[in-house]
Tab-separated table of C-alpha atoms in Angstrom:
chain	number	residue	atom	x	y	z
A	1	LYS	CA	6.495	-32.035	33.137
A	2	LEU	CA	3.122	-32.910	31.602
A	3	ARG	CA	4.410	-31.985	28.251
A	4	GLN	CA	7.298	-34.504	28.330
A	5	LEU	CA	5.053	-37.387	27.912
A	6	ASP	CA	3.169	-36.050	24.776
A	7	SER	CA	6.353	-35.044	23.339
A	8	ALA	CA	7.891	-38.627	23.950
A	9	LEU	CA	4.889	-40.257	22.546
A	10	ASN	CA	4.824	-37.933	19.494
A	11	LEU	CA	8.391	-38.515	18.585
A	12	SER	CA	8.043	-42.208	18.767
A	13	SER	CA	5.353	-42.212	16.107
A	14	PHE	CA	6.519	-43.909	12.904
A	15	ALA	CA	4.720	-45.206	9.550
A	16	THR	CA	5.007	-48.706	8.546
A	17	ALA	CA	5.983	-49.919	4.975
A	18	SER	CA	2.448	-50.806	4.117
A	19	GLU	CA	1.445	-47.481	5.255
A	20	LEU	CA	3.815	-45.786	3.277
A	21	LYS	CA	3.082	-47.834	0.313
A	22	GLN	CA	-0.848	-46.803	0.775
A	23	ILE	CA	-0.021	-43.133	1.229
A	24	ARG	CA	2.238	-43.155	-1.998
A	25	ALA	CA	-0.491	-44.894	-3.974
A	26	LEU	CA	-3.177	-42.311	-2.958
A	27	THR	CA	-0.945	-39.208	-3.668
A	28	ARG	CA	-0.017	-40.523	-7.046
A	29	GLN	CA	-3.447	-41.798	-8.086
A	30	GLN	CA	-5.008	-40.729	-11.171
A	31	ARG	CA	-8.489	-40.979	-12.479
A	32	GLU	CA	-10.121	-40.807	-15.777
A	33	LEU	CA	-13.481	-39.049	-16.229
A	34	ALA	CA	-16.168	-38.788	-18.658
A	35	TRP	CA	-19.218	-36.417	-18.430
A	36	LEU	CA	-22.327	-35.325	-20.172
A	37	THR	CA	-23.559	-31.650	-20.031
A	38	ILE	CA	-27.292	-31.165	-20.279
A	39	PRO	CA	-27.941	-27.654	-20.873
A	40	SER	CA	-30.519	-25.852	-18.722
A	41	ASP	CA	-30.981	-23.132	-21.250
A	42	LYS	CA	-32.795	-25.515	-23.554
A	43	TYR	CA	-35.479	-26.229	-20.932
A	44	ALA	CA	-35.547	-22.559	-19.893
A	45	ALA	CA	-36.646	-21.510	-23.476
A	46	GLY	CA	-39.640	-23.770	-23.498
A	47	VAL	CA	-41.032	-22.161	-20.146
A	48	THR	CA	-44.088	-20.254	-20.629
A	49	ASP	CA	-44.784	-17.241	-18.227
A	50	ASP	CA	-46.793	-17.931	-15.140
A	51	ASP	CA	-47.771	-14.815	-13.349
A	52	ALA	CA	-48.338	-16.690	-9.890
A	53	ALA	CA	-45.000	-18.429	-10.116
A	54	ILE	CA	-43.204	-15.162	-11.178
A	55	LYS	CA	-44.750	-13.321	-8.190
A	56	ALA	CA	-43.791	-16.106	-5.842
A	57	TYR	CA	-40.180	-16.130	-6.989
A	58	TYR	CA	-40.165	-12.108	-6.767
A	59	ASP	CA	-41.583	-12.420	-3.267
A	60	ALA	CA	-38.900	-14.901	-2.229
A	61	HIS	CA	-36.070	-12.998	-3.758
A	62	LYS	CA	-37.003	-9.278	-2.826
A	63	SER	CA	-33.562	-8.434	-1.403
A	64	GLU	CA	-32.184	-8.798	-4.905
A	65	TYR	CA	-34.239	-6.042	-6.315
A	66	MET	CA	-33.630	-3.163	-4.170
A	67	THR	CA	-32.389	0.308	-5.182
A	68	PRO	CA	-28.716	1.012	-4.092
A	69	GLU	CA	-28.097	3.092	-1.070
A	70	THR	CA	-26.723	6.354	-2.120
A	71	VAL	CA	-25.552	9.768	-0.778
A	72	ASP	CA	-25.243	13.202	-2.460
A	73	LEU	CA	-22.082	14.912	-1.574
A	74	ARG	CA	-20.200	18.159	-1.580
A	75	TYR	CA	-16.592	18.050	-1.231
A	76	ALA	CA	-13.419	20.138	-1.027
A	77	GLU	CA	-10.520	18.852	-2.881
A	78	LEU	CA	-6.732	19.084	-2.191
A	79	SER	CA	-4.539	18.070	-5.067
A	80	LEU	CA	-0.720	18.061	-5.200
A	81	ALA	CA	-0.755	18.148	-9.009
A	82	GLN	CA	-3.202	21.291	-9.182
A	83	LEU	CA	-0.901	23.012	-6.831
A	84	ALA	CA	2.192	22.161	-8.829
A	85	ALA	CA	0.670	23.530	-11.968
A	86	LYS	CA	0.061	26.946	-10.018
A	87	VAL	CA	3.731	27.328	-8.866
A	88	THR	CA	5.626	29.866	-10.867
A	89	VAL	CA	9.206	29.809	-10.936
A	90	SER	CA	11.809	32.491	-12.400
A	91	ASP	CA	15.260	31.786	-13.660
A	92	ALA	CA	16.657	33.642	-10.671
A	93	GLN	CA	14.883	31.319	-8.270
A	94	LEU	CA	15.972	28.206	-10.208
A	95	LYS	CA	19.700	29.569	-10.278
A	96	ALA	CA	19.573	29.901	-6.348
A	97	TYR	CA	18.043	26.486	-6.153
A	98	TYR	CA	20.642	25.083	-8.425
A	99	GLU	CA	23.520	26.444	-6.313
A	100	ASP	CA	21.981	25.250	-3.032
A	101	GLN	CA	21.368	21.766	-4.342
A	102	LYS	CA	24.824	21.751	-5.925
A	103	THR	CA	26.233	22.571	-2.412
A	104	LYS	CA	24.138	20.028	-0.663
A	105	THR	CA	24.269	16.961	-3.214
A	106	PRO	CA	27.071	17.733	-5.476
A	107	GLU	CA	27.062	14.146	-6.748
A	108	ARG	CA	23.928	14.416	-8.501
A	109	PHE	CA	25.261	17.224	-11.012
A	110	ILE	CA	28.333	15.160	-11.981
A	111	GLN	CA	28.306	13.625	-15.459
A	112	PRO	CA	30.283	10.583	-14.948
A	113	GLU	CA	33.034	9.630	-17.373
A	114	GLN	CA	32.008	7.984	-20.621
A	115	ARG	CA	34.039	5.872	-22.923
A	116	GLN	CA	33.273	4.960	-26.435
A	117	VAL	CA	34.065	1.399	-27.105
A	118	SER	CA	33.976	-1.004	-30.258
A	119	HIS	CA	33.958	-4.852	-29.455
A	120	ILE	CA	33.830	-8.150	-31.287
A	121	LEU	CA	31.748	-10.564	-29.533
A	122	LEU	CA	31.818	-14.277	-29.858
A	123	THR	CA	28.965	-16.307	-28.128
A	124	VAL	CA	29.589	-19.500	-26.263
A	125	PRO	CA	26.775	-21.937	-27.293
A	126	THR	CA	27.543	-24.586	-24.662
A	127	PRO	CA	30.223	-24.946	-21.996
A	128	LYS	CA	32.003	-27.570	-23.927
A	129	ASP	CA	32.536	-24.967	-26.802
A	130	ASP	CA	34.266	-22.389	-24.307
A	131	ALA	CA	37.815	-23.484	-25.052
A	132	ALA	CA	37.253	-23.400	-28.892
A	133	VAL	CA	35.497	-19.977	-28.651
A	134	LYS	CA	38.271	-18.470	-26.670
A	135	ALA	CA	40.859	-19.749	-28.858
A	136	LYS	CA	39.289	-18.043	-31.838
A	137	ALA	CA	38.823	-14.862	-29.942
A	138	GLU	CA	42.712	-14.990	-29.262
A	139	ALA	CA	43.272	-15.487	-32.796
A	140	ILE	CA	41.021	-12.499	-33.897
A	141	LEU	CA	42.763	-10.420	-31.171
A	142	LYS	CA	46.280	-11.141	-32.741
A	143	ARG	CA	44.879	-9.917	-36.203
A	144	ALA	CA	43.456	-6.752	-34.627
A	145	GLN	CA	46.452	-5.925	-32.668
A	146	SER	CA	48.886	-6.652	-35.807
A	147	GLY	CA	47.024	-3.637	-37.535
A	148	GLU	CA	43.915	-5.040	-39.302
A	149	ASP	CA	40.941	-2.923	-39.727
A	150	PHE	CA	39.019	-3.424	-36.384
A	151	ALA	CA	35.586	-2.376	-37.709
A	152	LYS	CA	36.153	-4.909	-40.557
A	153	LEU	CA	36.822	-7.624	-38.208
A	154	ALA	CA	33.881	-6.861	-36.195
A	155	ARG	CA	31.455	-6.928	-39.266
A	156	GLU	CA	33.045	-10.417	-40.278
A	157	PHE	CA	33.135	-11.931	-36.895
A	158	SER	CA	30.939	-10.257	-34.302
A	159	GLN	CA	27.796	-12.142	-33.102
A	160	ASP	CA	26.498	-8.990	-31.523
A	161	PRO	CA	23.502	-8.191	-33.857
A	162	GLY	CA	23.320	-4.508	-32.373
A	163	SER	CA	26.898	-3.305	-33.280
A	164	ALA	CA	28.312	-5.691	-35.818
A	165	GLN	CA	27.323	-3.896	-38.687
A	166	GLN	CA	28.448	-0.725	-37.128
A	167	GLY	CA	31.876	-2.044	-36.944
A	168	GLY	CA	31.402	-2.965	-33.321
A	169	ASP	CA	30.805	0.530	-32.168
A	170	LEU	CA	28.836	0.700	-28.814
A	171	GLY	CA	28.930	4.605	-28.750
A	172	PHE	CA	29.633	6.517	-25.492
A	173	SER	CA	28.390	4.794	-22.103
A	174	GLU	CA	29.148	5.100	-18.461
A	175	ARG	CA	30.722	2.379	-16.546
A	176	LYS	CA	27.370	1.216	-15.139
A	177	ALA	CA	26.085	0.463	-18.475
A	178	TRP	CA	28.267	-2.593	-19.085
A	179	ALA	CA	28.898	-5.990	-17.317
A	180	PRO	CA	31.438	-5.507	-14.665
A	181	PRO	CA	34.402	-7.474	-16.405
A	182	PHE	CA	33.806	-5.480	-19.856
A	183	ALA	CA	33.558	-2.300	-17.715
A	184	ASP	CA	36.788	-2.959	-15.849
A	185	ALA	CA	38.583	-3.493	-18.992
A	186	ALA	CA	37.114	-0.524	-20.836
A	187	PHE	CA	37.854	1.913	-18.040
A	188	SER	CA	41.498	0.781	-17.664
A	189	MET	CA	42.479	1.155	-21.357
A	190	LYS	CA	44.084	3.714	-23.220
A	191	VAL	CA	42.772	5.428	-26.421
A	192	ASP	CA	43.262	3.153	-29.381
A	193	GLU	CA	44.199	0.192	-27.109
A	194	ILE	CA	43.040	-3.242	-28.075
A	195	ARG	CA	42.430	-5.693	-25.463
A	196	GLY	CA	40.747	-9.183	-24.797
A	197	PRO	CA	39.505	-11.734	-24.785
A	198	VAL	CA	37.192	-10.620	-21.913
A	199	LYS	CA	34.521	-12.998	-20.766
A	200	THR	CA	31.179	-12.094	-19.523
A	201	GLN	CA	27.840	-13.649	-19.444
A	202	PHE	CA	27.448	-12.875	-23.170
A	203	GLY	CA	30.447	-14.602	-24.341
A	204	TYR	CA	34.070	-13.422	-25.179
A	205	HIS	CA	34.751	-9.784	-26.171
A	206	ILE	CA	37.719	-8.170	-27.877
A	207	LEU	CA	37.601	-4.424	-27.181
A	208	LYS	CA	38.888	-1.244	-28.763
A	209	LEU	CA	38.852	2.103	-26.925
A	210	ALA	CA	37.944	4.828	-29.324
A	211	ALA	CA	37.450	7.918	-27.076
A	212	ILE	CA	36.941	9.258	-23.738
A	213	ARG	CA	34.696	11.945	-22.293
A	214	PRO	CA	36.145	12.972	-18.681
A	215	ALA	CA	33.602	13.440	-16.031
A	216	THR	CA	32.094	16.898	-15.782
A	217	VAL	CA	29.783	19.061	-13.698
A	218	LYS	CA	26.324	19.767	-15.296
A	219	THR	CA	25.756	23.268	-15.908
A	220	PHE	CA	22.609	25.246	-14.930
A	221	GLU	CA	21.293	25.104	-18.448
A	222	GLN	CA	21.748	21.411	-18.622
A	223	SER	CA	19.915	20.861	-15.299
A	224	LYS	CA	17.338	23.609	-15.806
A	225	GLN	CA	14.383	21.449	-16.770
A	226	ASP	CA	14.636	18.797	-14.285
A	227	LEU	CA	15.230	21.461	-11.607
A	228	ALA	CA	12.120	23.295	-12.615
A	229	THR	CA	9.933	20.143	-12.198
A	230	GLU	CA	11.684	19.391	-8.969
A	231	TYR	CA	11.199	22.969	-7.625
A	232	ARG	CA	7.506	23.023	-8.617
A	233	ARG	CA	6.789	19.932	-6.805
A	234	SER	CA	8.890	21.048	-3.713
A	235	GLU	CA	6.779	24.157	-3.565
A	236	ALA	CA	3.546	22.323	-4.216
A	237	GLU	CA	4.437	19.922	-1.313
A	238	LYS	CA	4.822	22.923	0.935
A	239	LEU	CA	1.579	24.350	-0.179
A	240	PHE	CA	-0.214	20.873	0.117
A	241	ASN	CA	1.086	20.684	3.863
A	242	ASN	CA	-0.161	24.172	4.562
A	243	ALA	CA	-3.451	23.409	3.011
A	244	GLN	CA	-3.852	20.287	5.025
A	245	ASP	CA	-3.151	22.180	8.262
A	246	GLN	CA	-5.575	25.021	7.416
A	247	LEU	CA	-8.109	22.474	6.291
A	248	ALA	CA	-7.904	20.564	9.686
A	249	ASP	CA	-8.163	23.984	11.730
A	250	ALA	CA	-11.269	25.064	9.868
A	251	ALA	CA	-12.807	21.639	10.024
A	252	LEU	CA	-12.422	21.923	13.935
A	253	GLN	CA	-13.743	25.387	14.053
A	254	ASN	CA	-16.559	24.500	11.925
A	255	ASN	CA	-17.560	21.107	11.292
A	256	THR	CA	-20.700	21.486	9.180
A	257	ASP	CA	-19.859	24.102	6.597
A	258	ILE	CA	-17.810	22.859	3.598
A	259	ASP	CA	-17.342	26.625	2.219
A	260	VAL	CA	-15.685	27.876	5.352
A	261	VAL	CA	-13.370	24.940	5.309
A	262	ALA	CA	-12.531	25.251	1.678
A	263	ARG	CA	-12.147	29.081	1.499
A	264	PRO	CA	-9.159	29.604	3.736
A	265	ALA	CA	-7.121	26.905	1.823
A	266	ARG	CA	-8.497	28.209	-1.612
A	267	LEU	CA	-9.612	24.768	-2.402
A	268	PRO	CA	-12.004	23.965	-5.375
A	269	GLU	CA	-15.307	22.520	-4.342
A	270	ALA	CA	-17.350	19.989	-6.280
A	271	ALA	CA	-20.782	18.105	-5.840
A	272	LEU	CA	-21.550	14.493	-6.578
A	273	THR	CA	-24.976	12.912	-6.751
A	274	ARG	CA	-26.040	9.280	-6.165
A	275	PHE	CA	-22.668	8.108	-4.769
A	276	ARG	CA	-23.254	4.576	-4.059
A	277	ARG	CA	-22.325	2.515	-0.992
A	278	GLN	CA	-21.375	-0.589	-3.087
A	279	ASP	CA	-19.314	0.965	-5.954
A	280	GLY	CA	-19.076	4.664	-5.522
A	281	GLY	CA	-19.114	6.482	-8.553
A	282	GLY	CA	-18.102	9.751	-10.355
A	283	ALA	CA	-14.670	11.638	-9.781
A	284	LEU	CA	-14.313	9.844	-6.402
A	285	GLY	CA	-14.429	6.528	-7.888
A	286	LYS	CA	-14.587	3.446	-5.409
A	287	VAL	CA	-11.883	4.025	-3.162
A	288	PRO	CA	-12.360	2.022	0.091
A	289	ALA	CA	-11.438	4.882	2.355
A	290	VAL	CA	-13.735	7.335	0.536
A	291	LEU	CA	-16.564	4.856	0.604
A	292	GLU	CA	-16.096	4.308	4.437
A	293	ALA	CA	-16.150	8.162	4.989
A	294	ALA	CA	-19.068	8.972	2.898
A	295	PHE	CA	-21.344	6.429	4.733
A	296	SER	CA	-19.840	7.089	8.155
A	297	GLN	CA	-22.624	8.214	10.610
A	298	ASP	CA	-20.871	11.502	11.173
A	299	VAL	CA	-20.857	12.340	7.599
A	300	LEU	CA	-24.486	11.155	7.037
A	301	ASP	CA	-25.460	13.479	10.277
A	302	GLY	CA	-24.159	16.476	8.286
A	303	ARG	CA	-20.799	16.867	9.757
A	304	LEU	CA	-17.406	17.046	7.783
A	305	SER	CA	-15.315	14.104	7.282
A	306	PRO	CA	-11.511	14.404	8.163
A	307	ILE	CA	-9.234	14.701	5.100
A	308	VAL	CA	-9.592	11.312	3.099
A	309	GLU	CA	-6.893	10.209	0.713
A	310	VAL	CA	-8.308	9.406	-2.869
A	311	GLU	CA	-4.880	8.652	-4.169
A	312	LYS	CA	-1.277	9.709	-3.309
A	313	GLY	CA	-1.240	13.458	-3.459
A	314	ARG	CA	-4.809	14.015	-3.578
A	315	GLY	CA	-7.390	14.251	-0.786
A	316	VAL	CA	-11.002	15.370	-0.102
A	317	VAL	CA	-13.043	16.711	2.805
A	318	LEU	CA	-16.885	15.269	2.524
A	319	ARG	CA	-20.035	16.392	3.416
A	320	ALA	CA	-23.413	14.725	2.956
A	321	THR	CA	-26.352	16.757	1.328
A	322	ASP	CA	-28.905	13.771	1.007
A	323	HIS	CA	-28.696	10.220	2.131
A	324	LYS	CA	-31.178	7.613	0.397
A	325	LEU	CA	-31.612	4.239	1.874
A	326	PRO	CA	-32.292	1.150	-0.307
A	327	GLN	CA	-35.901	0.951	-1.525
A	328	GLN	CA	-37.732	-1.839	-2.798
A	329	LYS	CA	-38.314	-2.097	-6.440
A	330	PRO	CA	-41.906	-2.949	-7.296
A	331	LEU	CA	-42.339	-6.089	-9.484
A	332	GLU	CA	-43.604	-4.164	-12.605
A	333	ALA	CA	-40.435	-2.087	-12.399
A	334	VAL	CA	-38.044	-5.212	-12.476
A	335	ARG	CA	-40.298	-7.691	-14.175
A	336	ALA	CA	-38.117	-8.455	-17.170
A	337	GLN	CA	-35.217	-9.249	-14.745
A	338	VAL	CA	-37.596	-11.290	-12.528
A	339	VAL	CA	-38.773	-13.540	-15.532
A	340	ALA	CA	-35.197	-13.894	-16.826
A	341	ALA	CA	-34.036	-15.137	-13.501
A	342	TRP	CA	-37.316	-17.530	-12.712
A	343	LYS	CA	-36.928	-19.009	-16.258
A	344	LYS	CA	-33.337	-19.594	-15.456
A	345	GLN	CA	-33.988	-21.354	-12.325
A	346	ARG	CA	-36.921	-23.374	-13.777
A	347	GLY	CA	-34.504	-24.441	-16.644
A	348	VAL	CA	-32.400	-25.844	-14.133
A	349	GLU	CA	-35.326	-27.674	-12.236
A	350	LEU	CA	-36.339	-29.190	-15.462
A	351	ALA	CA	-33.051	-30.353	-16.594
A	352	ALA	CA	-32.449	-32.204	-13.382
A	353	PRO	CA	-34.490	-35.185	-14.090
A	354	ALA	CA	-32.975	-35.555	-17.425
A	355	ALA	CA	-29.495	-35.418	-15.858
A	356	ALA	CA	-30.539	-38.202	-13.434
A	357	ASP	CA	-31.789	-40.329	-16.187
A	358	ALA	CA	-28.681	-39.962	-18.479
């Protein structure tokens, strides 16, 4: 009931003609600007060192001159790619895998029917040219059907730069390789039949079917290379999942010793020093999940992290061996940086009056 009054008032609002005119003028307003740049570098170049001012600048900006927070790590790495490289496969295993996959997914081993087509393409520059181009295509079609050499006609008339000089030959292709109207025509023709004009988004086509390759089932030898890659990955994924389980179990039983965790799963171990909170480093890069785990309180206290994903198919378990908090860098160690920053600031300060007077 209370909202009814508000709604009624809101819905009754309107803009007057003068308000609309003002809004239109404001939203389409344009302005021309001119400006003068006074470079602060010119003023900074003339600044001479002032030890007291430099010290004061350093004291005011101490937080900018700190060592990074770092942690030294030992980690066990679980990598799908490394596991796949260790998987060995024999022809007997692959043949059994081939038969199993052929039973489960027979369609993936079928080589679809292919057809070899030659064509003459006439493009349509603008919609108003459509009728004229179609009439020209029909005239060429009659010449081809009357017995003139199709390849010669293609070289003379076809506007397909990829096939014209080959007599229009497109080679063998599956149905999905061609535009639907073209494919429908090509896959309903008989060998040596000439048909057209067929319109697609490319223009008008005149087709000649040269040959047909029937659909076949891929043999073991034709599929062997792809099957080997697939089999190795499949086996590696099983090993990866098993290793993850072993890693999780070992971590629960001993949550401080990286060796005890890595050994049952046969995982390689590595060390990384001075891993920085802000941008990581080394082989672990600066993955946010790794940064978060490396500087978590549990890991800094000496406990193991859970499995952290570095990238898909690659994970690590971390343990910190040393942790260094940010430390103040003494002025003498960063004097050159401080002087450069102070001079830049002084340049801006000195340029300001010149800008005000311009």
